[in-house]
Amino acid sequence: MHYLRAALQAASDLLGRIALVCMAFLMLATTVDVSVRAITGKPISGIFELSELAMALIVFLGLGWTQLDDAHIRVTALSQLAPPRVRRLMDALSWSAAAAALFLLALPASEDAARAFAIREFRWGYIEFPIWWAKIALAAGLWFGTVQMAFAAISALVGQPSAVPSTDTPAGMTPEFRNHG
């Protein structure tokens, strides 16, 4: 289980760093595009198309860090009242449902990515921009999320935390409040 946790951490870090690069691009490109548009009255060709892809990649490739930090938004009022054993079962059930939902999204996304790659799909806009690579990245992010959620469900069943304990809790805030408040 330790090796799987370490592999998930490494993959999550890689995908998270790619998401950060996409976010940095999105912020910089949008700022430059708005500035150029204000000065010249014309946008920079391709920024809009790349921004669309960057937003999607930020969400799906950043899922891993959110899962490892145990930072998904959730309501725990009912589970906090349950005995520990029932709470673990409830957590396992909810993570299993999340894994199933991501699996149901990953299947058609993978089929679409394979089709997009086969035809080298592109998007029309100011420029003709290839999008097949982004569809592959999104499908990979969904499959990774599915594996992470399934791992969290198994971890909950056996009573091990699936998240890495965070050391970045703001002053005056308990980890319980940060994770569940």
PDB file of C-alpha atoms in Angstrom:
ATOM      1  CA  MET A   1       0.000   0.000   0.000  1.00  0.00           C
ATOM      2  CA  HIS A   2       2.929   2.315   0.749  1.00  0.00           C
ATOM      3  CA  TYR A   3       4.345   1.884  -2.761  1.00  0.00           C
ATOM      4  CA  LEU A   4       0.989   2.624  -4.364  1.00  0.00           C
ATOM      5  CA  ARG A   5       0.633   5.733  -2.186  1.00  0.00           C
ATOM      6  CA  ALA A   6       4.124   6.875  -3.256  1.00  0.00           C
ATOM      7  CA  ALA A   7       3.343   6.231  -6.935  1.00  0.00           C
ATOM      8  CA  LEU A   8       0.094   8.199  -6.655  1.00  0.00           C
ATOM      9  CA  GLN A   9       2.005  11.029  -4.962  1.00  0.00           C
ATOM     10  CA  ALA A  10       4.611  11.119  -7.744  1.00  0.00           C
ATOM     11  CA  ALA A  11       2.000  11.051 -10.522  1.00  0.00           C
ATOM     12  CA  SER A  12      -0.063  13.675  -8.712  1.00  0.00           C
ATOM     13  CA  ASP A  13       2.963  15.933  -8.373  1.00  0.00           C
ATOM     14  CA  LEU A  14       3.744  15.633 -12.082  1.00  0.00           C
ATOM     15  CA  LEU A  15       0.168  16.334 -13.181  1.00  0.00           C
ATOM     16  CA  GLY A  16      -0.148  19.131 -10.609  1.00  0.00           C
ATOM     17  CA  ARG A  17       2.983  20.828 -11.919  1.00  0.00           C
ATOM     18  CA  ILE A  18       1.592  20.646 -15.448  1.00  0.00           C
ATOM     19  CA  ALA A  19      -1.617  22.238 -14.117  1.00  0.00           C
ATOM     20  CA  LEU A  20       0.469  25.002 -12.518  1.00  0.00           C
ATOM     21  CA  VAL A  21       2.207  25.686 -15.823  1.00  0.00           C
ATOM     22  CA  CYS A  22      -1.217  25.904 -17.465  1.00  0.00           C
ATOM     23  CA  MET A  23      -2.366  28.328 -14.762  1.00  0.00           C
ATOM     24  CA  ALA A  24       0.730  30.489 -15.158  1.00  0.00           C
ATOM     25  CA  PHE A  25       0.188  30.529 -18.917  1.00  0.00           C
ATOM     26  CA  LEU A  26      -3.479  31.428 -18.451  1.00  0.00           C
ATOM     27  CA  MET A  27      -2.672  34.357 -16.158  1.00  0.00           C
ATOM     28  CA  LEU A  28       0.206  35.696 -18.238  1.00  0.00           C
ATOM     29  CA  ALA A  29      -1.413  35.175 -21.641  1.00  0.00           C
ATOM     30  CA  THR A  30      -4.697  36.755 -20.562  1.00  0.00           C
ATOM     31  CA  THR A  31      -2.892  39.766 -19.110  1.00  0.00           C
ATOM     32  CA  VAL A  32      -0.800  40.241 -22.245  1.00  0.00           C
ATOM     33  CA  ASP A  33      -3.807  39.691 -24.514  1.00  0.00           C
ATOM     34  CA  VAL A  34      -5.916  42.274 -22.667  1.00  0.00           C
ATOM     35  CA  SER A  35      -3.019  44.755 -22.748  1.00  0.00           C
ATOM     36  CA  VAL A  36      -2.404  44.235 -26.468  1.00  0.00           C
ATOM     37  CA  ARG A  37      -6.125  44.482 -27.182  1.00  0.00           C
ATOM     38  CA  ALA A  38      -6.326  47.767 -25.243  1.00  0.00           C
ATOM     39  CA  ILE A  39      -3.402  49.223 -27.189  1.00  0.00           C
ATOM     40  CA  THR A  40      -4.068  47.870 -30.689  1.00  0.00           C
ATOM     41  CA  GLY A  41      -7.761  47.018 -30.602  1.00  0.00           C
ATOM     42  CA  LYS A  42      -6.989  43.456 -31.770  1.00  0.00           C
ATOM     43  CA  PRO A  43      -6.518  40.288 -29.698  1.00  0.00           C
ATOM     44  CA  ILE A  44      -3.488  38.028 -30.009  1.00  0.00           C
ATOM     45  CA  SER A  45      -4.380  35.142 -32.307  1.00  0.00           C
ATOM     46  CA  GLY A  46      -4.741  31.810 -30.540  1.00  0.00           C
ATOM     47  CA  ILE A  47      -4.800  33.040 -26.934  1.00  0.00           C
ATOM     48  CA  PHE A  48      -8.523  32.391 -26.584  1.00  0.00           C
ATOM     49  CA  GLU A  49      -8.188  28.823 -27.863  1.00  0.00           C
ATOM     50  CA  LEU A  50      -5.185  28.083 -25.660  1.00  0.00           C
ATOM     51  CA  SER A  51      -6.945  29.603 -22.649  1.00  0.00           C
ATOM     52  CA  GLU A  52      -9.904  27.249 -23.114  1.00  0.00           C
ATOM     53  CA  LEU A  53      -7.582  24.255 -23.083  1.00  0.00           C
ATOM     54  CA  ALA A  54      -5.579  25.572 -20.143  1.00  0.00           C
ATOM     55  CA  MET A  55      -8.711  25.953 -17.996  1.00  0.00           C
ATOM     56  CA  ALA A  56      -9.771  22.367 -18.622  1.00  0.00           C
ATOM     57  CA  LEU A  57      -6.270  21.050 -17.963  1.00  0.00           C
ATOM     58  CA  ILE A  58      -6.021  23.012 -14.705  1.00  0.00           C
ATOM     59  CA  VAL A  59      -9.163  21.329 -13.392  1.00  0.00           C
ATOM     60  CA  PHE A  60      -8.524  17.747 -14.443  1.00  0.00           C
ATOM     61  CA  LEU A  61      -4.774  17.596 -13.925  1.00  0.00           C
ATOM     62  CA  GLY A  62      -5.016  19.406 -10.589  1.00  0.00           C
ATOM     63  CA  LEU A  63      -7.446  16.853  -9.164  1.00  0.00           C
ATOM     64  CA  GLY A  64      -4.575  14.751  -7.857  1.00  0.00           C
ATOM     65  CA  TRP A  65      -3.218  17.395  -5.527  1.00  0.00           C
ATOM     66  CA  THR A  66      -6.695  18.102  -4.226  1.00  0.00           C
ATOM     67  CA  GLN A  67      -7.189  14.423  -3.432  1.00  0.00           C
ATOM     68  CA  LEU A  68      -3.810  13.978  -1.768  1.00  0.00           C
ATOM     69  CA  ASP A  69      -4.381  17.063   0.394  1.00  0.00           C
ATOM     70  CA  ASP A  70      -7.841  15.778   1.333  1.00  0.00           C
ATOM     71  CA  ALA A  71      -9.156  19.144   0.165  1.00  0.00           C
ATOM     72  CA  HIS A  72     -12.281  18.197  -1.770  1.00  0.00           C
ATOM     73  CA  ILE A  73     -15.327  20.113  -0.603  1.00  0.00           C
ATOM     74  CA  ARG A  74     -17.662  17.877   1.331  1.00  0.00           C
ATOM     75  CA  VAL A  75     -20.252  17.965   4.069  1.00  0.00           C
ATOM     76  CA  THR A  76     -19.317  15.757   7.006  1.00  0.00           C
ATOM     77  CA  ALA A  77     -22.050  16.616   9.524  1.00  0.00           C
ATOM     78  CA  LEU A  78     -23.644  13.171   9.318  1.00  0.00           C
ATOM     79  CA  SER A  79     -20.446  11.145   9.164  1.00  0.00           C
ATOM     80  CA  GLN A  80     -18.947  12.981  12.151  1.00  0.00           C
ATOM     81  CA  LEU A  81     -21.854  11.731  14.273  1.00  0.00           C
ATOM     82  CA  ALA A  82     -21.291   8.114  13.257  1.00  0.00           C
ATOM     83  CA  PRO A  83     -19.038   5.690  15.158  1.00  0.00           C
ATOM     84  CA  PRO A  84     -15.543   5.326  13.626  1.00  0.00           C
ATOM     85  CA  ARG A  85     -16.290   1.994  11.948  1.00  0.00           C
ATOM     86  CA  VAL A  86     -19.487   3.308  10.329  1.00  0.00           C
ATOM     87  CA  ARG A  87     -17.662   6.515   9.370  1.00  0.00           C
ATOM     88  CA  ARG A  88     -15.004   4.479   7.546  1.00  0.00           C
ATOM     89  CA  LEU A  89     -17.742   2.580   5.715  1.00  0.00           C
ATOM     90  CA  MET A  90     -19.487   5.835   4.781  1.00  0.00           C
ATOM     91  CA  ASP A  91     -16.196   7.296   3.556  1.00  0.00           C
ATOM     92  CA  ALA A  92     -15.452   4.168   1.527  1.00  0.00           C
ATOM     93  CA  LEU A  93     -18.906   4.308  -0.026  1.00  0.00           C
ATOM     94  CA  SER A  94     -18.574   7.973  -0.948  1.00  0.00           C
ATOM     95  CA  TRP A  95     -15.083   7.536  -2.433  1.00  0.00           C
ATOM     96  CA  SER A  96     -16.358   4.494  -4.358  1.00  0.00           C
ATOM     97  CA  ALA A  97     -19.208   6.584  -5.770  1.00  0.00           C
ATOM     98  CA  ALA A  98     -16.702   9.279  -6.767  1.00  0.00           C
ATOM     99  CA  ALA A  99     -14.491   6.650  -8.439  1.00  0.00           C
ATOM    100  CA  ALA A 100     -17.510   5.266 -10.301  1.00  0.00           C
ATOM    101  CA  ALA A 101     -18.523   8.750 -11.472  1.00  0.00           C
ATOM    102  CA  LEU A 102     -15.017   9.492 -12.737  1.00  0.00           C
ATOM    103  CA  PHE A 103     -14.893   6.066 -14.401  1.00  0.00           C
ATOM    104  CA  LEU A 104     -18.145   6.856 -16.213  1.00  0.00           C
ATOM    105  CA  LEU A 105     -16.588  10.105 -17.430  1.00  0.00           C
ATOM    106  CA  ALA A 106     -13.227   8.527 -18.301  1.00  0.00           C
ATOM    107  CA  LEU A 107     -14.680   5.909 -20.657  1.00  0.00           C
ATOM    108  CA  PRO A 108     -16.255   8.286 -23.204  1.00  0.00           C
ATOM    109  CA  ALA A 109     -13.412  10.771 -22.739  1.00  0.00           C
ATOM    110  CA  SER A 110     -10.941   8.033 -23.709  1.00  0.00           C
ATOM    111  CA  GLU A 111     -12.990   7.075 -26.759  1.00  0.00           C
ATOM    112  CA  ASP A 112     -13.179  10.737 -27.780  1.00  0.00           C
ATOM    113  CA  ALA A 113      -9.430  11.162 -27.207  1.00  0.00           C
ATOM    114  CA  ALA A 114      -8.652   8.116 -29.382  1.00  0.00           C
ATOM    115  CA  ARG A 115     -10.903   9.439 -32.155  1.00  0.00           C
ATOM    116  CA  ALA A 116      -9.408  12.931 -31.853  1.00  0.00           C
ATOM    117  CA  PHE A 117      -5.888  11.508 -32.080  1.00  0.00           C
ATOM    118  CA  ALA A 118      -6.780   9.352 -35.085  1.00  0.00           C
ATOM    119  CA  ILE A 119      -8.075  12.330 -37.065  1.00  0.00           C
ATOM    120  CA  ARG A 120      -5.646  14.844 -35.520  1.00  0.00           C
ATOM    121  CA  GLU A 121      -8.599  16.964 -34.414  1.00  0.00           C
ATOM    122  CA  PHE A 122      -8.199  20.713 -34.335  1.00  0.00           C
ATOM    123  CA  ARG A 123     -10.311  23.693 -33.355  1.00  0.00           C
ATOM    124  CA  TRP A 124     -11.115  26.603 -35.603  1.00  0.00           C
ATOM    125  CA  GLY A 125     -10.783  30.069 -34.203  1.00  0.00           C
ATOM    126  CA  TYR A 126      -8.427  32.874 -35.080  1.00  0.00           C
ATOM    127  CA  ILE A 127      -5.986  30.081 -35.857  1.00  0.00           C
ATOM    128  CA  GLU A 128      -6.325  26.385 -36.593  1.00  0.00           C
ATOM    129  CA  PHE A 129      -5.251  24.825 -33.294  1.00  0.00           C
ATOM    130  CA  PRO A 130      -4.748  21.089 -32.564  1.00  0.00           C
ATOM    131  CA  ILE A 131      -6.764  19.842 -29.580  1.00  0.00           C
ATOM    132  CA  TRP A 132      -6.235  16.080 -29.772  1.00  0.00           C
ATOM    133  CA  TRP A 133      -3.386  16.249 -27.238  1.00  0.00           C
ATOM    134  CA  ALA A 134      -5.575  18.066 -24.704  1.00  0.00           C
ATOM    135  CA  LYS A 135      -8.295  15.440 -25.044  1.00  0.00           C
ATOM    136  CA  ILE A 136      -5.712  12.743 -24.295  1.00  0.00           C
ATOM    137  CA  ALA A 137      -4.503  14.704 -21.246  1.00  0.00           C
ATOM    138  CA  LEU A 138      -8.064  15.126 -19.981  1.00  0.00           C
ATOM    139  CA  ALA A 139      -8.791  11.425 -20.349  1.00  0.00           C
ATOM    140  CA  ALA A 140      -5.547  10.599 -18.524  1.00  0.00           C
ATOM    141  CA  GLY A 141      -6.530  12.992 -15.725  1.00  0.00           C
ATOM    142  CA  LEU A 142      -9.922  11.302 -15.389  1.00  0.00           C
ATOM    143  CA  TRP A 143      -8.351   7.833 -15.241  1.00  0.00           C
ATOM    144  CA  PHE A 144      -5.866   9.049 -12.650  1.00  0.00           C
ATOM    145  CA  GLY A 145      -8.709  10.523 -10.610  1.00  0.00           C
ATOM    146  CA  THR A 146     -10.574   7.223 -10.832  1.00  0.00           C
ATOM    147  CA  VAL A 147      -7.565   5.336  -9.482  1.00  0.00           C
ATOM    148  CA  GLN A 148      -7.065   7.879  -6.707  1.00  0.00           C
ATOM    149  CA  MET A 149     -10.695   7.732  -5.600  1.00  0.00           C
ATOM    150  CA  ALA A 150     -10.653   3.930  -5.641  1.00  0.00           C
ATOM    151  CA  PHE A 151      -7.472   3.994  -3.553  1.00  0.00           C
ATOM    152  CA  ALA A 152      -9.152   6.392  -1.105  1.00  0.00           C
ATOM    153  CA  ALA A 153     -12.108   3.990  -0.831  1.00  0.00           C
ATOM    154  CA  ILE A 154      -9.834   1.045  -0.084  1.00  0.00           C
ATOM    155  CA  SER A 155      -7.814   3.130   2.380  1.00  0.00           C
ATOM    156  CA  ALA A 156     -11.010   4.132   4.174  1.00  0.00           C
ATOM    157  CA  LEU A 157     -12.092   0.495   4.444  1.00  0.00           C
ATOM    158  CA  VAL A 158      -8.819  -0.636   5.964  1.00  0.00           C
ATOM    159  CA  GLY A 159      -8.670   2.398   8.231  1.00  0.00           C
ATOM    160  CA  GLN A 160      -5.643   4.153   6.729  1.00  0.00           C
ATOM    161  CA  PRO A 161      -5.741   7.807   5.712  1.00  0.00           C
ATOM    162  CA  SER A 162      -5.587   8.222   1.942  1.00  0.00           C
ATOM    163  CA  ALA A 163      -4.348  11.787   2.166  1.00  0.00           C
ATOM    164  CA  VAL A 164      -0.887  13.009   3.021  1.00  0.00           C
ATOM    165  CA  PRO A 165      -1.005  14.976   6.286  1.00  0.00           C
ATOM    166  CA  SER A 166      -0.633  18.663   5.511  1.00  0.00           C
ATOM    167  CA  THR A 167       1.832  20.879   7.332  1.00  0.00           C
ATOM    168  CA  ASP A 168       0.569  24.114   5.796  1.00  0.00           C
ATOM    169  CA  THR A 169      -2.343  24.682   8.189  1.00  0.00           C
ATOM    170  CA  PRO A 170      -2.750  28.427   8.827  1.00  0.00           C
ATOM    171  CA  ALA A 171      -1.988  29.655  12.340  1.00  0.00           C
ATOM    172  CA  GLY A 172      -4.859  29.175  14.749  1.00  0.00           C
ATOM    173  CA  MET A 173      -6.563  26.602  12.528  1.00  0.00           C
ATOM    174  CA  THR A 174      -6.599  22.955  13.508  1.00  0.00           C
ATOM    175  CA  PRO A 175      -6.076  20.409  10.734  1.00  0.00           C
ATOM    176  CA  GLU A 176      -9.596  19.133  11.387  1.00  0.00           C
ATOM    177  CA  PHE A 177     -11.015  22.599  10.744  1.00  0.00           C
ATOM    178  CA  ARG A 178      -8.923  23.014   7.591  1.00  0.00           C
ATOM    179  CA  ASN A 179     -10.075  19.674   6.199  1.00  0.00           C
ATOM    180  CA  HIS A 180     -13.681  19.690   7.286  1.00  0.00           C
ATOM    181  CA  GLY A 181     -14.668  23.198   8.284  1.00  0.00           C
TER     182      GLY A 181
END
